[in-house]
Amino acid sequence: MIRKAEKSDYEEMDFVFRESAKALCIRNYEKSKVLDWVGKPWAERFVESANKGNDQFVKISNGKVVAFAELNTEKFMLNSIFVLSNYAGKGIGQELLEFLISKAKEAGIQYLKLDASLNAVNFYLRNGFKKCGVSKFTTQNGVVLDSVQMKCVFGT
Ligand SMILES: CC(C)(COP(=O)(O)OP(=O)(O)OC[C@H]1O[C@@H](n2cnc3c(N)ncnc32)[C@H](O)[C@@H]1OP(=O)(O)O)[C@@H](O)C(=O)NCCC(=O)NCCS
């Protein structure tokens, strides 16, 4: 089940973010950079993110948060999808992506942009996004990550 995130989900989402980044992003970045990025447990990151206008959604499996995603319809931006590493490769990322695209369409948006971490580029390419540039993405806690700018224009 995918549903809107609640404040009571933030600790679990923080765990998912930190575990997923450490397990799955480490293949494409220096370990020290990923460790700086994930930092210490900090559930308030999601309060900050919600205050910036991001809509947050969680995927629940067996009663726990196994993945989450954030969307900013005002900025036409897909901000994040993170899946617990044990649940990766099972289509959950794709399910969340399709969910976000349906939310974006509901909001009257015709396209979404994102800054993909290097490990996620193939995932987005397989799911209809195209590369449109490269960027140095600054994370919430100020770490600069090489990333790929991508865009998906929705069909009718
Ligand atoms: C990118 C991500 C969201 C994709 O979600 P997912 O549920 O794993 O998506 P899929 O099931 O479609 O599988 C995606 C990839 O996992 C690989 N995979 C297969 N089995 C796997 C396993 N047991 N463990 C990890 N990855 C596996 C697949 O080969 C596929 O690789 P590719 O996309 O490079 O071709 C997820 O891997 C993730 O959370 N990564 C870390 C955070 C991140 O980078 N998020 C994107 C930030 S913009």
GROMACS .gro file of C-alpha atoms and ligand atoms in nm:
model
  204
    1MET     CA    1   0.000   0.000   0.000
    2ILE     CA    2   0.118   0.352  -0.084
    3ARG     CA    3  -0.020   0.637   0.126
    4LYS     CA    4   0.057   0.997   0.222
    5ALA     CA    5   0.329   1.013   0.487
    6GLU     CA    6   0.241   1.125   0.839
    7LYS     CA    7   0.470   1.288   1.094
    8SER     CA    8   0.474   0.958   1.284
    9ASP     CA    9   0.642   0.797   0.977
   10TYR     CA   10   0.940   1.033   0.979
   11GLU     CA   11   1.169   0.820   1.196
   12GLU     CA   12   1.111   0.515   0.979
   13MET     CA   13   1.158   0.723   0.663
   14ASP     CA   14   1.486   0.852   0.803
   15PHE     CA   15   1.595   0.492   0.860
   16VAL     CA   16   1.496   0.399   0.503
   17PHE     CA   17   1.685   0.699   0.362
   18ARG     CA   18   2.005   0.625   0.554
   19GLU     CA   19   2.001   0.248   0.496
   20SER     CA   20   1.912   0.276   0.127
   21ALA     CA   21   2.174   0.542   0.050
   22LYS     CA   22   2.447   0.353   0.237
   23ALA     CA   23   2.365   0.022   0.068
   24LEU     CA   24   2.271   0.133  -0.284
   25CYS     CA   25   2.442   0.466  -0.359
   26ILE     CA   26   2.779   0.358  -0.229
   27ARG     CA   27   2.842   0.170  -0.555
   28ASN     CA   28   2.873   0.499  -0.747
   29TYR     CA   29   3.019   0.744  -0.494
   30GLU     CA   30   3.310   0.757  -0.254
   31LYS     CA   31   3.213   0.592   0.072
   32SER     CA   32   3.314   0.898   0.277
   33LYS     CA   33   3.086   1.120   0.065
   34VAL     CA   34   2.786   0.892   0.117
   35LEU     CA   35   2.855   0.876   0.491
   36ASP     CA   36   2.874   1.259   0.508
   37TRP     CA   37   2.546   1.277   0.317
   38VAL     CA   38   2.350   1.032   0.535
   39GLY     CA   39   2.500   1.178   0.852
   40LYS     CA   40   2.337   1.092   1.182
   41PRO     CA   41   1.971   0.997   1.232
   42TRP     CA   42   1.773   1.317   1.165
   43ALA     CA   43   1.401   1.261   1.121
   44GLU     CA   44   1.341   1.640   1.118
   45ARG     CA   45   1.484   1.645   0.765
   46PHE     CA   46   1.129   1.552   0.659
   47VAL     CA   47   0.972   1.839   0.853
   48GLU     CA   48   1.206   2.075   0.667
   49SER     CA   49   1.125   1.908   0.337
   50ALA     CA   50   0.746   1.925   0.396
   51ASN     CA   51   0.779   2.295   0.483
   52LYS     CA   52   0.940   2.348   0.140
   53GLY     CA   53   0.622   2.224  -0.027
   54ASN     CA   54   0.718   1.861  -0.086
   55ASP     CA   55   0.442   1.600  -0.081
   56GLN     CA   56   0.563   1.283   0.090
   57PHE     CA   57   0.443   0.928   0.034
   58VAL     CA   58   0.532   0.595   0.193
   59LYS     CA   59   0.514   0.237   0.073
   60ILE     CA   60   0.399   0.008   0.356
   61SER     CA   61   0.478  -0.361   0.352
   62ASN     CA   62   0.406  -0.594   0.647
   63GLY     CA   63   0.319  -0.290   0.859
   64LYS     CA   64   0.647  -0.105   0.807
   65VAL     CA   65   0.777   0.171   0.583
   66VAL     CA   66   0.996   0.004   0.318
   67ALA     CA   67   1.024   0.297   0.076
   68PHE     CA   68   0.924   0.660   0.042
   69ALA     CA   69   0.909   0.930  -0.223
   70GLU     CA   70   0.881   1.309  -0.236
   71LEU     CA   71   0.722   1.523  -0.506
   72ASN     CA   72   0.705   1.900  -0.552
   73THR     CA   73   0.428   1.981  -0.797
   74GLU     CA   74   0.493   2.358  -0.777
   75LYS     CA   75   0.849   2.304  -0.900
   76PHE     CA   76   0.765   2.011  -1.131
   77MET     CA   77   1.027   1.814  -0.940
   78LEU     CA   78   1.047   1.455  -0.828
   79ASN     CA   79   1.270   1.497  -0.524
   80SER     CA   80   1.343   1.149  -0.403
   81ILE     CA   81   1.264   0.781  -0.412
   82PHE     CA   82   1.440   0.559  -0.158
   83VAL     CA   83   1.381   0.185  -0.117
   84LEU     CA   84   1.525  -0.029   0.164
   85SER     CA   85   1.801  -0.238   0.010
   86ASN     CA   86   1.632  -0.570   0.101
   87TYR     CA   87   1.328  -0.457  -0.097
   88ALA     CA   88   1.521  -0.317  -0.397
   89GLY     CA   89   1.494  -0.482  -0.736
   90LYS     CA   90   1.133  -0.593  -0.673
   91GLY     CA   91   0.954  -0.317  -0.862
   92ILE     CA   92   0.871  -0.096  -0.559
   93GLY     CA   93   1.066   0.199  -0.702
   94GLN     CA   94   0.869   0.169  -1.025
   95GLU     CA   95   0.541   0.145  -0.835
   96LEU     CA   96   0.624   0.465  -0.642
   97LEU     CA   97   0.734   0.639  -0.963
   98GLU     CA   98   0.406   0.553  -1.138
   99PHE     CA   99   0.218   0.675  -0.828
  100LEU     CA  100   0.404   1.010  -0.834
  101ILE     CA  101   0.340   1.052  -1.206
  102SER     CA  102  -0.032   0.995  -1.149
  103LYS     CA  103  -0.024   1.258  -0.869
  104ALA     CA  104   0.159   1.500  -1.098
  105LYS     CA  105  -0.098   1.445  -1.375
  106GLU     CA  106  -0.379   1.502  -1.124
  107ALA     CA  107  -0.212   1.835  -1.043
  108GLY     CA  108  -0.223   1.926  -1.414
  109ILE     CA  109   0.151   1.887  -1.475
  110GLN     CA  110   0.280   1.768  -1.813
  111TYR     CA  111   0.635   1.676  -1.712
  112LEU     CA  112   0.862   1.601  -1.416
  113LYS     CA  113   1.230   1.680  -1.367
  114LEU     CA  114   1.476   1.530  -1.123
  115ASP     CA  115   1.842   1.514  -1.028
  116ALA     CA  116   1.925   1.144  -1.035
  117SER     CA  117   2.198   0.997  -0.822
  118LEU     CA  118   2.439   0.810  -1.052
  119ASN     CA  119   2.323   0.468  -0.930
  120ALA     CA  120   1.960   0.550  -1.020
  121VAL     CA  121   2.011   0.674  -1.379
  122ASN     CA  122   1.932   0.337  -1.543
  123PHE     CA  123   1.624   0.299  -1.327
  124TYR     CA  124   1.486   0.632  -1.452
  125LEU     CA  125   1.590   0.564  -1.813
  126ARG     CA  126   1.398   0.235  -1.801
  127ASN     CA  127   1.099   0.425  -1.673
  128GLY     CA  128   1.065   0.691  -1.942
  129PHE     CA  129   1.303   0.965  -1.824
  130LYS     CA  130   1.567   1.114  -2.053
  131LYS     CA  131   1.901   1.266  -1.962
  132CYS     CA  132   1.913   1.643  -2.012
  133GLY     CA  133   2.232   1.744  -1.835
  134VAL     CA  134   2.464   1.689  -1.546
  135SER     CA  135   2.466   1.873  -1.218
  136LYS     CA  136   2.632   1.906  -0.883
  137PHE     CA  137   2.343   1.838  -0.652
  138THR     CA  138   2.365   1.993  -0.304
  139THR     CA  139   2.194   1.772  -0.046
  140GLN     CA  140   1.988   1.902   0.245
  141ASN     CA  141   2.295   1.891   0.469
  142GLY     CA  142   2.524   2.059   0.217
  143VAL     CA  143   2.707   1.764   0.057
  144VAL     CA  144   2.769   1.808  -0.317
  145LEU     CA  145   2.697   1.499  -0.529
  146ASP     CA  146   2.755   1.444  -0.901
  147SER     CA  147   2.414   1.379  -1.050
  148VAL     CA  148   2.230   1.360  -1.380
  149GLN     CA  149   1.944   1.595  -1.466
  150MET     CA  150   1.655   1.401  -1.614
  151LYS     CA  151   1.310   1.481  -1.745
  152CYS     CA  152   1.000   1.284  -1.837
  153VAL     CA  153   0.730   1.442  -2.052
  154PHE     CA  154   0.400   1.260  -2.006
  155GLY     CA  155   0.206   1.122  -2.298
  156THR     CA  156  -0.170   1.169  -2.315
  157LIG     C1  157   1.676   0.366  -0.753
  157LIG     C2  158   1.572   0.292  -0.671
  157LIG     C3  159   1.469   0.390  -0.618
  157LIG     C4  160   1.501   0.192  -0.764
  157LIG     O1  161   1.399   0.123  -0.691
  157LIG     P1  162   1.380  -0.036  -0.705
  157LIG     O2  163   1.256  -0.072  -0.631
  157LIG     O3  164   1.504  -0.103  -0.665
  157LIG     O4  165   1.356  -0.047  -0.860
  157LIG     P2  166   1.352  -0.176  -0.951
  157LIG     O5  167   1.287  -0.290  -0.881
  157LIG     O6  168   1.296  -0.133  -1.079
  157LIG     O7  169   1.510  -0.220  -0.967
  157LIG     C5  170   1.605  -0.123  -0.986
  157LIG     C6  171   1.744  -0.178  -0.993
  157LIG     O8  172   1.774  -0.271  -0.889
  157LIG     C7  173   1.856  -0.377  -0.944
  157LIG     N1  174   1.838  -0.492  -0.855
  157LIG     C8  175   1.786  -0.611  -0.883
  157LIG     N2  176   1.786  -0.688  -0.773
  157LIG     C9  177   1.840  -0.613  -0.675
  157LIG    C10  178   1.867  -0.638  -0.538
  157LIG     N3  179   1.838  -0.756  -0.481
  157LIG     N4  180   1.921  -0.538  -0.465
  157LIG    C11  181   1.949  -0.419  -0.521
  157LIG     N5  182   1.926  -0.391  -0.650
  157LIG    C12  183   1.872  -0.488  -0.727
  157LIG    C13  184   1.805  -0.393  -1.082
  157LIG     O9  185   1.905  -0.449  -1.164
  157LIG    C14  186   1.776  -0.249  -1.121
  157LIG    O10  187   1.896  -0.190  -1.169
  157LIG     P3  188   1.894  -0.072  -1.279
  157LIG    O11  189   1.780   0.020  -1.247
  157LIG    O12  190   2.026  -0.003  -1.261
  157LIG    O13  191   1.878  -0.135  -1.412
  157LIG    C15  192   1.634   0.212  -0.553
  157LIG    O14  193   1.732   0.125  -0.604
  157LIG    C16  194   1.695   0.301  -0.445
  157LIG    O15  195   1.630   0.334  -0.346
  157LIG     N6  196   1.824   0.340  -0.461
  157LIG    C17  197   1.893   0.421  -0.360
  157LIG    C18  198   1.838   0.561  -0.348
  157LIG    C19  199   1.843   0.637  -0.478
  157LIG    O16  200   1.946   0.644  -0.544
  157LIG     N7  201   1.728   0.696  -0.513
  157LIG    C20  202   1.716   0.779  -0.628
  157LIG    C21  203   1.755   0.917  -0.592
  157LIG     S1  204   1.714   1.030  -0.720
   0.00000   0.00000   0.00000
